[in-house]
Short mmCIF file of C-alpha atoms and ligand atoms in Angstrom, two decimals:
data_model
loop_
_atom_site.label_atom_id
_atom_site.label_comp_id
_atom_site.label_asym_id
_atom_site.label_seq_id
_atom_site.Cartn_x
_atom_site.Cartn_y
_atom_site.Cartn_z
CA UNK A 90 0.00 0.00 0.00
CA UNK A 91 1.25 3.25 -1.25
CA UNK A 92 1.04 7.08 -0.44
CA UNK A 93 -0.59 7.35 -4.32
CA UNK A 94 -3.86 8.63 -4.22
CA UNK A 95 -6.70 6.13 -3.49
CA UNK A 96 -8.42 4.58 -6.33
CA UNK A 97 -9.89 1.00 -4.94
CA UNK A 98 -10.64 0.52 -1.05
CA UNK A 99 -12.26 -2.33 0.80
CA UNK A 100 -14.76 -1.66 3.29
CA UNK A 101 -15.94 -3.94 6.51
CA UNK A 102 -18.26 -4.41 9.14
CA UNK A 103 -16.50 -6.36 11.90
CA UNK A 104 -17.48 -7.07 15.54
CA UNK A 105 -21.74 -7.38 16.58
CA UNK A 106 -24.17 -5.81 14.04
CA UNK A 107 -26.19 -2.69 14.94
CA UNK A 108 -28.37 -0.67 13.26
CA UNK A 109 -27.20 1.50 10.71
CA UNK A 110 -24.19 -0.39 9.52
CA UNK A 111 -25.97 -0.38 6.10
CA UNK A 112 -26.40 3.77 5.90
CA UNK A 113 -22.87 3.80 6.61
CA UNK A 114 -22.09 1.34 3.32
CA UNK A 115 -24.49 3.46 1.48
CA UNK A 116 -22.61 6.42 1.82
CA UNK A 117 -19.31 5.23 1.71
CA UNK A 118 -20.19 3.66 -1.53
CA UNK A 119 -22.55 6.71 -3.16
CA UNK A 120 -19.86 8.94 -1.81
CA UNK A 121 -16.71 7.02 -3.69
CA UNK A 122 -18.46 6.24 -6.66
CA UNK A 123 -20.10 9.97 -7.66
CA UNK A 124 -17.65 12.10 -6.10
CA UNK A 125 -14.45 10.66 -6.89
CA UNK A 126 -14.41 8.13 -9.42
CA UNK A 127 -13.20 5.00 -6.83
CA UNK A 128 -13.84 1.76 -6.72
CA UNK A 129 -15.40 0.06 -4.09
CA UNK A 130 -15.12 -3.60 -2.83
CA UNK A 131 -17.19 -4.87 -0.11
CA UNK A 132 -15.34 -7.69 1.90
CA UNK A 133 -17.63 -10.09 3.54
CA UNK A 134 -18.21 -10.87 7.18
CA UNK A 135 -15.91 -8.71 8.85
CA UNK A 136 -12.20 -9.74 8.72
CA UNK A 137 -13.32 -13.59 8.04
CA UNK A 138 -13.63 -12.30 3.97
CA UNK A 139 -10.21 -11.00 4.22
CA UNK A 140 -8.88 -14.32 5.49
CA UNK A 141 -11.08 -16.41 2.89
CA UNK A 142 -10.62 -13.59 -0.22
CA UNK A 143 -14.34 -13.11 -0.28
CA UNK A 144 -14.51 -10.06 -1.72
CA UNK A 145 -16.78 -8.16 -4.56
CA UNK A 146 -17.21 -4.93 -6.00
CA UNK A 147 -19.73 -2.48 -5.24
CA UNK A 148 -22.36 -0.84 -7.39
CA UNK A 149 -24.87 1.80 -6.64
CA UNK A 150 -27.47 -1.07 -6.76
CA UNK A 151 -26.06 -3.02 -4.24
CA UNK A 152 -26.25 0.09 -2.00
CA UNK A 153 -29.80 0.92 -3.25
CA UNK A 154 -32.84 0.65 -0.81
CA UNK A 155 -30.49 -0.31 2.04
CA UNK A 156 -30.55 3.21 4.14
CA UNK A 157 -33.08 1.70 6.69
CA UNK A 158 -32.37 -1.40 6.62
CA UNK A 159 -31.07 -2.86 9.97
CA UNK A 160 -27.95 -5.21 10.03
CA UNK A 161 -25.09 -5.54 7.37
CA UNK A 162 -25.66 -6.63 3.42
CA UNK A 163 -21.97 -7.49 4.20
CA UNK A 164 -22.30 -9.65 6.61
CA UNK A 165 -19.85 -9.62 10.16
CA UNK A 166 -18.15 -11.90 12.32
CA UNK A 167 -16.93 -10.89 15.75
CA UNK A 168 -14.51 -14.15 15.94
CA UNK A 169 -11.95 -13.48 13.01
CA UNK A 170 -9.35 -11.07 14.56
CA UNK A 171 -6.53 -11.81 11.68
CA UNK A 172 -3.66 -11.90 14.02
CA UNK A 173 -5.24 -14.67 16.35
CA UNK A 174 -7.79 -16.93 14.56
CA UNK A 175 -9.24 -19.47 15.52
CA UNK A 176 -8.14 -22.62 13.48
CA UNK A 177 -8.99 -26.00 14.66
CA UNK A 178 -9.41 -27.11 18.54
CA UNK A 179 -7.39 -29.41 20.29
CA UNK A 180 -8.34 -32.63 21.89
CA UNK A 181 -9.80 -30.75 24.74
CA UNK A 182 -11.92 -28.84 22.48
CA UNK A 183 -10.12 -25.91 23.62
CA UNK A 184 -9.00 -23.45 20.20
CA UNK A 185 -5.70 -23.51 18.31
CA UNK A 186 -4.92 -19.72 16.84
CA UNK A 187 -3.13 -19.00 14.08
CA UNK A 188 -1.39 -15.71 12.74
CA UNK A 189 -3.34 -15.47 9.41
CA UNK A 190 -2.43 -11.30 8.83
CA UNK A 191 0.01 -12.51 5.96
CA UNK A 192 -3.04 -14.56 3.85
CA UNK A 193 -5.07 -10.68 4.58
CA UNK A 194 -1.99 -8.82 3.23
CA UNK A 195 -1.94 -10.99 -0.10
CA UNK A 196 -5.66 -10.83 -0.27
CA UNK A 197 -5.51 -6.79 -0.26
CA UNK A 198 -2.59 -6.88 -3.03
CA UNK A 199 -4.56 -9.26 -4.81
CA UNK A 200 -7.47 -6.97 -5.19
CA UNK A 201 -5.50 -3.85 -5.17
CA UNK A 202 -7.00 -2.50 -2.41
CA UNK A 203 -5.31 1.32 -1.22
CA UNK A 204 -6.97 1.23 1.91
CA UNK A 205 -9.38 -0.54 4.06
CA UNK A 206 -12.63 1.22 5.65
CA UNK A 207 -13.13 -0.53 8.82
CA UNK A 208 -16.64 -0.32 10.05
CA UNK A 209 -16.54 -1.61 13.86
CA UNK A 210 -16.16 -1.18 17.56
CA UNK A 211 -13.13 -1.47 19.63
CA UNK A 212 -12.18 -5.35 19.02
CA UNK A 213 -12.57 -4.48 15.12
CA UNK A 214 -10.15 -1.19 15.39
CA UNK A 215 -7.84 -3.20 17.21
CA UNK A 216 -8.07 -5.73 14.18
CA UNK A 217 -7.72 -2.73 12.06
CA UNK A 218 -4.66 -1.87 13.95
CA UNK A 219 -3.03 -4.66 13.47
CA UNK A 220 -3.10 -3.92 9.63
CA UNK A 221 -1.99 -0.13 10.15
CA UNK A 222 1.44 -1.81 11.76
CA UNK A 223 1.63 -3.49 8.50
CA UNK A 224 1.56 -0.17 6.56
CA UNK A 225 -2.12 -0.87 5.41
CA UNK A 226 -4.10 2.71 5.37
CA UNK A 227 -7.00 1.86 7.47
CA UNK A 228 -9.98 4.72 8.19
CA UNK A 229 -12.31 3.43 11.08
CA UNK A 230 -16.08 4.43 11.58
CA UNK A 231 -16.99 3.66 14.88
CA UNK A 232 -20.17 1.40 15.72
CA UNK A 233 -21.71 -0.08 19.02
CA UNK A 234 -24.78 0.21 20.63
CA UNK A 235 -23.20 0.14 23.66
CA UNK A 236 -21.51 3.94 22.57
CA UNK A 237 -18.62 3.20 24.54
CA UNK A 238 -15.49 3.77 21.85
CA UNK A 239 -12.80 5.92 22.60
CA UNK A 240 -12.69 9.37 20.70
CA UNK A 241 -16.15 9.65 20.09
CA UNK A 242 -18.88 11.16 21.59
CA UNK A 243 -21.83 9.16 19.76
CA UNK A 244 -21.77 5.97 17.89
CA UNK A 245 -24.66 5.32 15.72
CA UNK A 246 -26.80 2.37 16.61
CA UNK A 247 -26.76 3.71 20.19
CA UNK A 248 -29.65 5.78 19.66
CA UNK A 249 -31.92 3.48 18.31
CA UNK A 250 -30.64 0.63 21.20
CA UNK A 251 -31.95 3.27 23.25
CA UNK A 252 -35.24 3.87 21.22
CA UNK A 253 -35.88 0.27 21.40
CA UNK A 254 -34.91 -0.21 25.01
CA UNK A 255 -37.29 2.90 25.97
CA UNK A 256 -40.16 1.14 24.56
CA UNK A 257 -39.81 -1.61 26.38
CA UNK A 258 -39.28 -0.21 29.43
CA UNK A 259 -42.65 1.75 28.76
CA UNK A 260 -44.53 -1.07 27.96
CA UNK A 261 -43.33 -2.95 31.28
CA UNK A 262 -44.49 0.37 33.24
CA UNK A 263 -48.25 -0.34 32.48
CA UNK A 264 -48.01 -4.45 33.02
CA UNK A 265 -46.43 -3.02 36.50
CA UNK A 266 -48.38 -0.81 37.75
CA UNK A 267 -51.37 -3.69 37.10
CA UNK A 268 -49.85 -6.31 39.12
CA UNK A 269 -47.98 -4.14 41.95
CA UNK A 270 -45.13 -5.51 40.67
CA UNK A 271 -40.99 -4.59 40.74
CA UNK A 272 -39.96 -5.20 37.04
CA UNK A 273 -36.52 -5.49 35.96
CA UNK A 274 -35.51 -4.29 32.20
CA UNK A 275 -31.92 -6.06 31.63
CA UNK A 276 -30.46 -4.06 28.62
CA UNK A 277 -26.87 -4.58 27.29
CA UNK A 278 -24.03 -1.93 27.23
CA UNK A 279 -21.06 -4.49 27.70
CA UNK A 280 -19.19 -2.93 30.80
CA UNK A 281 -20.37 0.49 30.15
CA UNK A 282 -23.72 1.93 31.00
CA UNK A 283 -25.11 3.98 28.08
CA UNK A 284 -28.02 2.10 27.21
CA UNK A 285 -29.30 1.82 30.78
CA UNK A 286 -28.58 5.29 31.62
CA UNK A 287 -30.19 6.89 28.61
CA UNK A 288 -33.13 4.75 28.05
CA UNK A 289 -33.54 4.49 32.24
CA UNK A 290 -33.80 8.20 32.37
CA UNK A 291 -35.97 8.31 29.11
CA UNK A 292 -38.29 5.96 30.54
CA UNK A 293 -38.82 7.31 34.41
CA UNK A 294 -37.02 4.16 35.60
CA UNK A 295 -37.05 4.03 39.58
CA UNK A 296 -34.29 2.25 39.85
CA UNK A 297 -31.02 2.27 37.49
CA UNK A 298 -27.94 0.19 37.50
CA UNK A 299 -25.09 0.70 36.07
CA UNK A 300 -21.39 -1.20 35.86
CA UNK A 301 -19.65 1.99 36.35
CA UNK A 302 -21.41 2.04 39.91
CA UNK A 303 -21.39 -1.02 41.55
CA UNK A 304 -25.23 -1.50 43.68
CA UNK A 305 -25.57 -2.54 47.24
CA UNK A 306 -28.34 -4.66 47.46
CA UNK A 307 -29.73 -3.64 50.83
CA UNK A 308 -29.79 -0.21 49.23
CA UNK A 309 -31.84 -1.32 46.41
CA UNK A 310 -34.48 -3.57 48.33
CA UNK A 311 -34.62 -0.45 50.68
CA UNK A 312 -36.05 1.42 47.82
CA UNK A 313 -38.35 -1.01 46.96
CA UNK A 314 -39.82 -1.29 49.56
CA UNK A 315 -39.44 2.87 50.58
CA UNK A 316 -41.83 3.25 47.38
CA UNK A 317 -43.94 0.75 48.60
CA UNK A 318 -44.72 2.18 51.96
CA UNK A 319 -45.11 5.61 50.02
CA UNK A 320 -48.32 4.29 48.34
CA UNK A 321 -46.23 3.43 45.09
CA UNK A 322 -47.25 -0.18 43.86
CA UNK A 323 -44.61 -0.85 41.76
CA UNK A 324 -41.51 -0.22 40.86
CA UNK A 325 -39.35 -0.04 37.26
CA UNK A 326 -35.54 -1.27 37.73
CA UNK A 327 -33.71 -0.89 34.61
CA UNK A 328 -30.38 -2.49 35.08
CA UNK A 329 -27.34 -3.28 32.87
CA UNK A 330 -25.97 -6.94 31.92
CA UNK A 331 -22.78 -4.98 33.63
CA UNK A 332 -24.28 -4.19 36.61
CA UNK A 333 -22.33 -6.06 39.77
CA UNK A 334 -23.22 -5.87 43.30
CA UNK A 335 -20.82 -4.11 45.45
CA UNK A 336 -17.23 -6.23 45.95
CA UNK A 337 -18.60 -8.68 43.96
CA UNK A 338 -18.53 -9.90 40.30
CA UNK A 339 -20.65 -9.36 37.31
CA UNK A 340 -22.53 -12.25 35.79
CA UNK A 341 -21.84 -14.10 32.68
CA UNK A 342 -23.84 -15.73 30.67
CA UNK A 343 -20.86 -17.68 28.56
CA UNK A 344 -17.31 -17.59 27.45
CA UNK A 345 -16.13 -18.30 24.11
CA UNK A 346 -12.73 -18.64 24.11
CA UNK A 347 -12.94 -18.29 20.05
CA UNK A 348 -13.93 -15.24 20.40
CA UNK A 349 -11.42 -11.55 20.72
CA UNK A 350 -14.31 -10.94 23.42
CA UNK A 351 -15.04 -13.99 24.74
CA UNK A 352 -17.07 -12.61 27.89
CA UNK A 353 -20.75 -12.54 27.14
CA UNK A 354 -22.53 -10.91 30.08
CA UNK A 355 -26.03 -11.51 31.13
CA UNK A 356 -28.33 -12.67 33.78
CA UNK A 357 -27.35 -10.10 36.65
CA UNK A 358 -31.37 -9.45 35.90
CA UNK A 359 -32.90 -12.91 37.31
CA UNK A 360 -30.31 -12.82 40.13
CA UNK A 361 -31.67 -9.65 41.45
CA UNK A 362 -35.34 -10.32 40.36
CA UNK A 363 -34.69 -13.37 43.24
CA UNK A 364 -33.26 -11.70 45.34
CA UNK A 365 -35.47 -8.21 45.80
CA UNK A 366 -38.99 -10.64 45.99
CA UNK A 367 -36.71 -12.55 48.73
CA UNK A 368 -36.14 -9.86 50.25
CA UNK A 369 -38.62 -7.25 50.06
CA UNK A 370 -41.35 -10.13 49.35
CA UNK A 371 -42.87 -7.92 46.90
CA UNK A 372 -43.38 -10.11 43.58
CA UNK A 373 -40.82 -9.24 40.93
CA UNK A 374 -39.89 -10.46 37.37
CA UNK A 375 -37.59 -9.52 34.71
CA UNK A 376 -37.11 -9.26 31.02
CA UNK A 377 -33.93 -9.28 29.17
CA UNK A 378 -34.19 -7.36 26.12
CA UNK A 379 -31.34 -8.78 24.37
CA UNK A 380 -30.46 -8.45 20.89
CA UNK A 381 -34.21 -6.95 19.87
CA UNK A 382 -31.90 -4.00 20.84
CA UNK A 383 -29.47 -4.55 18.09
CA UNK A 384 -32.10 -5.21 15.36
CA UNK A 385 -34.22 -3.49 13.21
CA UNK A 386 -34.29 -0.16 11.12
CA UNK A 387 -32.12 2.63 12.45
CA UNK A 388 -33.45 5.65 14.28
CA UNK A 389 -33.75 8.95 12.12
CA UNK A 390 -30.59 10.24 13.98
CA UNK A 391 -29.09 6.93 13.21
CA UNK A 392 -29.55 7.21 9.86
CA UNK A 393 -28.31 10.51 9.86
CA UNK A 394 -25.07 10.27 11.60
CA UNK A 395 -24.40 7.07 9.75
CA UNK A 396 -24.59 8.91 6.60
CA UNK A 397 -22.16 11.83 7.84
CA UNK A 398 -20.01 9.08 9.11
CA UNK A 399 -19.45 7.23 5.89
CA UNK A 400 -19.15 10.46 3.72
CA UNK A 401 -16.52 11.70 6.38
CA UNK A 402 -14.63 8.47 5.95
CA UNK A 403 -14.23 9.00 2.44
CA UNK A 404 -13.07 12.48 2.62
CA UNK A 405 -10.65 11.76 5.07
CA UNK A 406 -9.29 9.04 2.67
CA UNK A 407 -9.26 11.81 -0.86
CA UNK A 408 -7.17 14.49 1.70
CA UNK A 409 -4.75 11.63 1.96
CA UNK A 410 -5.16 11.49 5.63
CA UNK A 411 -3.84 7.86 6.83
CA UNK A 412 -5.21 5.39 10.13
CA UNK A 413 -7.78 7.83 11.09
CA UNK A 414 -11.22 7.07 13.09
CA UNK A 415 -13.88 9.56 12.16
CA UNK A 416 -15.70 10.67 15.25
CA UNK A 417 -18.30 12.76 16.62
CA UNK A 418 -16.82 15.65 18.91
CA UNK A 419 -19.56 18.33 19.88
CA UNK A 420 -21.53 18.63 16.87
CA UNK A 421 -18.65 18.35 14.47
CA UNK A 422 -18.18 15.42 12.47
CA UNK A 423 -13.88 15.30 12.80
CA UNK A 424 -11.43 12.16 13.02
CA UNK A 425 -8.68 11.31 15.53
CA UNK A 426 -5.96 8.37 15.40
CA UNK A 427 -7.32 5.04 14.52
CA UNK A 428 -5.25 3.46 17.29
CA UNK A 429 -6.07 6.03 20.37
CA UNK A 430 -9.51 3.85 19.85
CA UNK A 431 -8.20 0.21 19.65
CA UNK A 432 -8.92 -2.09 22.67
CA UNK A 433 -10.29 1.25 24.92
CA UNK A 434 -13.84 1.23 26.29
CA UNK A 435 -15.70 4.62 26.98
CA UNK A 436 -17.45 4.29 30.61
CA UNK A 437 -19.94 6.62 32.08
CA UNK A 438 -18.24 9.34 34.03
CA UNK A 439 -19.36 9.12 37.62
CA UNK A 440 -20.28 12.58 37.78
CA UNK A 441 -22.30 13.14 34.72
CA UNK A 442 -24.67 15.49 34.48
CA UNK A 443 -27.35 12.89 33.32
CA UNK A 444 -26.94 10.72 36.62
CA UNK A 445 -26.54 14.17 38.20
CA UNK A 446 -30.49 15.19 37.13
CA UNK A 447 -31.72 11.38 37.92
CA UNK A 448 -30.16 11.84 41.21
CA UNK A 449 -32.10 15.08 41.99
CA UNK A 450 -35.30 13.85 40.77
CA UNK A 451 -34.86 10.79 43.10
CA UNK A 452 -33.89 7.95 41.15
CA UNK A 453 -31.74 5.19 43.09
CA UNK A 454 -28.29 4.26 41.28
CA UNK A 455 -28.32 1.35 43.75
CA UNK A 456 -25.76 2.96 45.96
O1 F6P B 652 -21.26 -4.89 21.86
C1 F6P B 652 -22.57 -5.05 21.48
C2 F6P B 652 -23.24 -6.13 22.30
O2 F6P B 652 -24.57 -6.23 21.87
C3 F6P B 652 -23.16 -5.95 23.81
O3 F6P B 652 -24.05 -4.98 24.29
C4 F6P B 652 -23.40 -7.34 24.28
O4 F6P B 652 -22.84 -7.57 25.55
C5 F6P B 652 -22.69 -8.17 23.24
O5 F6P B 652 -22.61 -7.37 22.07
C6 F6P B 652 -23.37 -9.47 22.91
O6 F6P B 652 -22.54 -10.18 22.06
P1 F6P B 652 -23.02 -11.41 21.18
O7 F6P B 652 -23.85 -10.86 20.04
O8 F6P B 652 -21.78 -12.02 20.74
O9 F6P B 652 -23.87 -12.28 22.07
#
């Protein structure tokens, strides 16, 4: 790969789908292809159709009609990190990794790729990294609905997580006010607590729980049952898969060892559904909302930022600007160093102004 000005790139999705992914192709393609004359190549499922040379040009048709669609036409894997792959299992079914960045290389010179758009969250930018050390010019857009990159204010997909986990939290509010019930919304977010804080606050939640502050669970039943003697008959926890319990440990739902993040949380929900109705002996259930959240047609602003997103990434690439994440900073659509956002998570500050307001309008944190 060569300081000449681009003329074909590749472009990826990598890591867990979220909504939007396809606005971003859209307009990385669109963008490329009227502006400037490039070629695009899509390269299926994430780094796996780097490793396996499954790659294909792209045509404004391809991109056509695929603005609100939800997923990836490209497809994504979140177990095909180049540099440790996943190649067989040994006789304890445990997995053998290979170094496969060297079959990548030859599959970008093959295809004459002059740079790689990397569409992904902090396991795919560290995959992208990885290709940056090998003098590959790699622009990153970041994605997760858990908005917890490095470098960027916003990622899109967060918004409509948030959209989606609103609703349902609304919808349990009227099934708990019925019953005199305590109802538990589990929402993802990884270890960060975006999605519960947003949609938590959105929705009125009594009760929110984040990983960034770890709950005592006298402090929570307390509340229960505070709102109970109040005349309140029932109460609306929204909690995060990250959520722990003070000194103790967050609860997993599997490991796959296959996999650059093997960790999959979950189920921190039913263990506190158990034990607030032991406790407080008022009845309580819970609903994990799971992927729903990642599914589905992007939110307006989704689509939106998407689009400014993939535009920005071509730009960036026709000023000659090398291993650059685009980013959201303020209002301003800018771009920082690809690498500052490998492998870094973006927690909620403790003191944010958004747990600041749910504070003074009396909603618990759990602490
Ligand atoms: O990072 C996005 C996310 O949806 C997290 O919120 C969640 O913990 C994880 O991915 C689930 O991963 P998987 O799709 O592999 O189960």
């Amino acid at each position: 790969m060569t300081s000449q000005p681009i003329q074909r790139l590749g472009v990826l999705t990598g890591g867990g789908d979220c909504p939007g992914l396809n606005a971003v192709i859209r307009a990385v393609t669109k963008t490329a292809l009227y502006q400037h004359d490039l070629e695009v190549f899509g390269i299926e499922d994430g780094f796996l159709g780097l490793i396996e040379n499954r790659i294909h040009r792209l045509s404004p048709d391809d991109v056509s009609n695929i603005l609100t669609l939800g997923g990836t036409i490209l497809g994504t894997s979140n177990k095909a990190d180049p540099a440790r792959y996943a190649v067989a299992e040994d006789e304890h079914g445990k997995p053998i990794f290979e170094d496969l960045t060297e079959l990548c290389l030859r599959n970008i010179r093959r295809h004459r790729l002059d740079a790689l758009i990397v569409i992904g969250g902090d396991g795919t930018m560290s995959g992208a990294a990885n290709f940056v050390n090998h003098g590959i010019n790699c622009v990153g857009v970041p994605k997760t609905i858990d908005n917890d990159l490095e470098g960027t204010d916003v990622t899109f997909g967060f918004q409509t997580a948030v959209d989606v986990a609103t609703g349902a939290l609304d919808r349990i509010h009227t099934t708990a006010a019925s019953h005199h019930r305590a109802m538990i919304v589990e929402v993802m977010g990884r270890n960060a607590g975006w999605i519960a804080l947003h949609s938590g606050v959105a929705s009125g939640a009594d009760v929110i729980l984040l990983p960034e502050i770890e709950y005592d669970i006298d402090a929570v039943c307390e509340y229960v049952r505070h709102r109970s003697r109040r005349g309140k008959r029932f109460t609306i926890l929204c909690v995060s898969e990250g959520a722990r319990p003070r000194g103790g440990q967050q609860v997993v739902a599997k490991v796959d060892p296959s996999s650059p993040d093997p960790i999959k949380l979950g189920g921190v929900g039913e263990v506190l559904a158990d034990e607030i109705q032991m406790r407080t002996k008022i009845e309580t259930r819970c609903t994990v909302l799971g992927h729903v959240q990642r599914g589905g047609t992007p939110t307006p602003a989704d689509r939106v930022l998407a689009t400014q997103f993939g535009n920005q990434a071509i730009n960036l690439l026709v000023q000659g600007k090398r291993n650059r994440l685009v980013v959201m900073q303020g209002h301003t659509v800018t771009d920082v160093d690809l690498l500052r956002a490998a492998n870094k998570q973006r927690k909620v500050p403790l003191d944010h102004p958004i747990i600041q307001a749910a504070r003074a309008i009396g909603t618990s944190f759990g602490d």
